[in-house]
PDB file of C-alpha atoms in Angstrom:
ATOM      1  CA  SER P  16      -2.869 -13.345   5.674  1.00  0.00           C
ATOM      2  CA  SER P  17      -0.256 -11.041   7.088  1.00  0.00           C
ATOM      3  CA  SER P  18      -2.799  -8.357   7.954  1.00  0.00           C
ATOM      4  CA  ARG P  19      -4.387 -10.785  10.420  1.00  0.00           C
ATOM      5  CA  MET P  20      -1.018 -11.488  12.005  1.00  0.00           C
ATOM      6  CA  LEU P  21      -0.529  -7.828  12.695  1.00  0.00           C
ATOM      7  CA  ASP P  22      -3.814  -6.816  14.219  1.00  0.00           C
ATOM      8  CA  ALA P  23      -2.746  -3.516  15.653  1.00  0.00           C
ATOM      9  CA  LEU P  24      -0.068  -1.049  14.768  1.00  0.00           C
ATOM     10  CA  THR P  25       0.952   1.583  17.272  1.00  0.00           C
ATOM     11  CA  GLN P  26      -0.370   5.092  16.731  1.00  0.00           C
ATOM     12  CA  ALA P  27       3.182   6.186  15.852  1.00  0.00           C
ATOM     13  CA  GLU P  28       3.417   3.461  13.186  1.00  0.00           C
ATOM     14  CA  MET P  29       0.057   4.486  11.748  1.00  0.00           C
ATOM     15  CA  ASP P  30       0.966   8.184  11.730  1.00  0.00           C
ATOM     16  CA  SER P  31       4.274   7.430  10.049  1.00  0.00           C
ATOM     17  CA  CYS P  32       2.637   5.136   7.505  1.00  0.00           C
ATOM     18  CA  TYR P  33      -0.047   7.705   6.657  1.00  0.00           C
ATOM     19  CA  ALA P  34       2.626  10.398   6.216  1.00  0.00           C
ATOM     20  CA  ILE P  35       4.600   8.131   3.881  1.00  0.00           C
ATOM     21  CA  ILE P  36       1.453   7.261   1.914  1.00  0.00           C
ATOM     22  CA  ASP P  37       0.663  10.962   1.610  1.00  0.00           C
ATOM     23  CA  SER P  38       4.211  11.817   0.489  1.00  0.00           C
ATOM     24  CA  THR P  39       4.294   9.116  -2.215  1.00  0.00           C
ATOM     25  CA  ALA P  40       0.732   9.496  -3.516  1.00  0.00           C
ATOM     26  CA  VAL P  41      -0.102  11.519  -6.607  1.00  0.00           C
ATOM     27  CA  ASP P  42      -3.707  12.720  -6.849  1.00  0.00           C
ATOM     28  CA  ASP P  43      -4.688  10.531  -3.869  1.00  0.00           C
ATOM     29  CA  ALA P  44      -3.381   7.382  -5.566  1.00  0.00           C
ATOM     30  CA  ILE P  45      -0.330   5.148  -5.347  1.00  0.00           C
ATOM     31  CA  ASN P  46       0.675   3.401  -8.561  1.00  0.00           C
ATOM     32  CA  LYS P  47       3.143   0.528  -9.005  1.00  0.00           C
ATOM     33  CA  ASP P  48       6.203   2.808  -9.016  1.00  0.00           C
ATOM     34  CA  SER P  49       5.134   4.821  -6.005  1.00  0.00           C
ATOM     35  CA  TYR P  50       4.275   1.555  -4.199  1.00  0.00           C
ATOM     36  CA  VAL P  51       7.975   0.623  -4.365  1.00  0.00           C
ATOM     37  CA  GLU P  52       8.910   4.085  -3.073  1.00  0.00           C
ATOM     38  CA  PHE P  53       6.300   3.799  -0.296  1.00  0.00           C
ATOM     39  CA  LEU P  54       7.659   0.402   0.813  1.00  0.00           C
ATOM     40  CA  ASN P  55      11.248   1.649   0.699  1.00  0.00           C
ATOM     41  CA  LEU P  56      10.436   4.639   2.925  1.00  0.00           C
ATOM     42  CA  LEU P  57       8.455   2.377   5.242  1.00  0.00           C
ATOM     43  CA  ALA P  58      11.535   0.110   5.465  1.00  0.00           C
ATOM     44  CA  PHE P  59      13.886   3.056   6.127  1.00  0.00           C
ATOM     45  CA  GLY P  60      15.676   2.677   2.795  1.00  0.00           C
ATOM     46  CA  TYR P  61      16.269  -1.065   3.114  1.00  0.00           C
ATOM     47  CA  LEU P  62      14.977  -1.842  -0.374  1.00  0.00           C
ATOM     48  CA  THR P  63      17.214   0.579  -2.276  1.00  0.00           C
ATOM     49  CA  GLU P  64      20.198  -0.492  -0.166  1.00  0.00           C
ATOM     50  CA  ASN P  65      19.539  -3.988  -1.525  1.00  0.00           C
ATOM     51  CA  ASP P  66      19.007  -2.919  -5.155  1.00  0.00           C
ATOM     52  CA  VAL P  67      15.240  -3.339  -4.998  1.00  0.00           C
ATOM     53  CA  THR P  68      14.158  -0.374  -7.103  1.00  0.00           C
ATOM     54  CA  THR P  69      11.342  -1.614  -9.354  1.00  0.00           C
ATOM     55  CA  PHE P  70       8.130  -3.524  -8.811  1.00  0.00           C
ATOM     56  CA  ASP P  71       9.634  -6.609 -10.482  1.00  0.00           C
ATOM     57  CA  ASP P  72      12.492  -6.548  -7.941  1.00  0.00           C
ATOM     58  CA  LEU P  73      10.054  -6.888  -5.036  1.00  0.00           C
ATOM     59  CA  SER P  74       9.649 -10.204  -3.248  1.00  0.00           C
ATOM     60  CA  GLN P  75       6.690 -12.362  -4.247  1.00  0.00           C
ATOM     61  CA  PRO P  76       4.858 -11.596  -0.970  1.00  0.00           C
ATOM     62  CA  LEU P  77       5.151  -7.836  -1.598  1.00  0.00           C
ATOM     63  CA  GLN P  78       3.961  -8.230  -5.191  1.00  0.00           C
ATOM     64  CA  PHE P  79       1.108 -10.415  -3.966  1.00  0.00           C
ATOM     65  CA  ALA P  80       0.216  -7.769  -1.347  1.00  0.00           C
ATOM     66  CA  TRP P  81      -0.031  -5.176  -4.155  1.00  0.00           C
ATOM     67  CA  ASN P  82      -2.375  -7.419  -6.142  1.00  0.00           C
ATOM     68  CA  THR P  83      -4.506  -8.184  -3.096  1.00  0.00           C
ATOM     69  CA  LEU P  84      -4.725  -4.550  -1.981  1.00  0.00           C
ATOM     70  CA  THR P  85      -5.368  -3.047  -5.407  1.00  0.00           C
ATOM     71  CA  CYS P  86      -8.119  -5.592  -6.102  1.00  0.00           C
ATOM     72  CA  GLN P  87     -10.025  -4.343  -3.084  1.00  0.00           C
ATOM     73  CA  CYS P  88     -11.222  -1.653  -5.514  1.00  0.00           C
ATOM     74  CA  LYS P  89     -13.902  -4.164  -6.548  1.00  0.00           C
ATOM     75  CA  LYS P  90     -15.301  -4.233  -3.012  1.00  0.00           C
ATOM     76  CA  MET P  91     -15.167  -0.427  -2.945  1.00  0.00           C
ATOM     77  CA  GLY P  92     -17.461  -0.179  -5.967  1.00  0.00           C
ATOM     78  CA  GLY P  93     -14.924  -0.286  -8.807  1.00  0.00           C
ATOM     79  CA  ASP P  94     -15.216  -2.158 -12.099  1.00  0.00           C
ATOM     80  CA  ASP P  95     -14.278  -5.835 -12.317  1.00  0.00           C
ATOM     81  CA  ASN P  96     -11.078  -4.917 -14.144  1.00  0.00           C
ATOM     82  CA  CYS P  97     -10.146  -2.038 -11.817  1.00  0.00           C
ATOM     83  CA  CYS P  98      -6.993  -3.807 -10.603  1.00  0.00           C
ATOM     84  CA  GLU P  99      -5.732  -5.131 -13.931  1.00  0.00           C
ATOM     85  CA  ALA P 100      -2.492  -3.932 -15.551  1.00  0.00           C
ATOM     86  CA  ASP P 101      -2.090  -0.139 -15.571  1.00  0.00           C
ATOM     87  CA  ARG P 102      -5.478   0.401 -13.936  1.00  0.00           C
ATOM     88  CA  ALA P 103      -4.167  -1.074 -10.676  1.00  0.00           C
ATOM     89  CA  LYS P 104      -3.605   1.575  -8.037  1.00  0.00           C
ATOM     90  CA  LEU P 105      -4.199   2.187  -4.378  1.00  0.00           C
ATOM     91  CA  SER P 106      -6.753   4.881  -3.702  1.00  0.00           C
ATOM     92  CA  VAL P 107      -5.348   6.622  -0.643  1.00  0.00           C
ATOM     93  CA  GLU P 108      -7.707   9.527  -0.141  1.00  0.00           C
ATOM     94  CA  GLY P 109      -7.674  10.504   3.528  1.00  0.00           C
ATOM     95  CA  ALA P 110      -4.006   9.740   4.227  1.00  0.00           C
ATOM     96  CA  ASP P 111      -3.489  13.505   4.435  1.00  0.00           C
ATOM     97  CA  GLY P 112      -5.980  13.684   7.283  1.00  0.00           C
ATOM     98  CA  SER P 113      -8.979  14.788   5.251  1.00  0.00           C
ATOM     99  CA  PRO P 114     -12.242  13.191   6.381  1.00  0.00           C
ATOM    100  CA  VAL P 115     -13.175   9.997   4.520  1.00  0.00           C
ATOM    101  CA  SER P 116     -15.582   7.106   4.984  1.00  0.00           C
ATOM    102  CA  GLU P 117     -14.995   4.379   7.532  1.00  0.00           C
ATOM    103  CA  ALA P 118     -14.448   1.938   4.647  1.00  0.00           C
ATOM    104  CA  GLN P 119     -11.694   4.161   3.236  1.00  0.00           C
ATOM    105  CA  THR P 120     -10.090   4.558   6.672  1.00  0.00           C
ATOM    106  CA  ASN P 121     -10.132   0.776   7.078  1.00  0.00           C
ATOM    107  CA  PHE P 122      -8.519   0.421   3.648  1.00  0.00           C
ATOM    108  CA  LEU P 123      -5.700   2.827   4.584  1.00  0.00           C
ATOM    109  CA  ASN P 124      -5.148   0.880   7.798  1.00  0.00           C
ATOM    110  CA  ASP P 125      -5.107  -2.354   5.799  1.00  0.00           C
ATOM    111  CA  ILE P 126      -2.464  -0.935   3.429  1.00  0.00           C
ATOM    112  CA  CYS P 127      -0.276  -0.051   6.427  1.00  0.00           C
ATOM    113  CA  LYS P 128      -0.786  -3.338   8.267  1.00  0.00           C
ATOM    114  CA  THR P 129      -0.212  -5.408   5.150  1.00  0.00           C
ATOM    115  CA  ALA P 130       2.879  -3.496   4.054  1.00  0.00           C
ATOM    116  CA  ILE P 131       4.493  -3.466   7.497  1.00  0.00           C
ATOM    117  CA  GLY P 132       3.542  -7.105   8.077  1.00  0.00           C
ATOM    118  CA  THR P 133       4.967  -8.206   4.734  1.00  0.00           C
ATOM    119  CA  LEU P 134       8.192  -6.193   4.607  1.00  0.00           C
TER     120      LEU P 134
END
C-alpha cells in the first residue's frame, strides 16, 4: 500500500498535514466532503484547479484510501458497519495537538502518509 511506500514524512509535512486536518475537521471528524477539502489543501489547490470538487470526482486510489482509512474504525473499537455509507468518517482527535493515545496518533500519521502518498 502507499503508506508503506512513504515510511516517513518530514516534521514539516506532518505539521502541515495536522494543521490541514484540524482546519477541515468538524467536531474532531472529517466526513466525505471535508476529505475532498483536506486533500485539496494538502495538494495546494491542485484538485479544484482540475475541477475535482466532490468525492465522486476523486481518483479511484483516493476513493480507495478513504474506504481503507475510514474502515480502520473497526480496529479502533467501532461497530462492524462504522465505515458504511454516511457513517464513514475519519476520527481526527489530536490533530489540534491535544493529547491522544498512541493508536490515535498512529492513525493520524497514517491519514497523512496515505493521503500524501496517494495524491
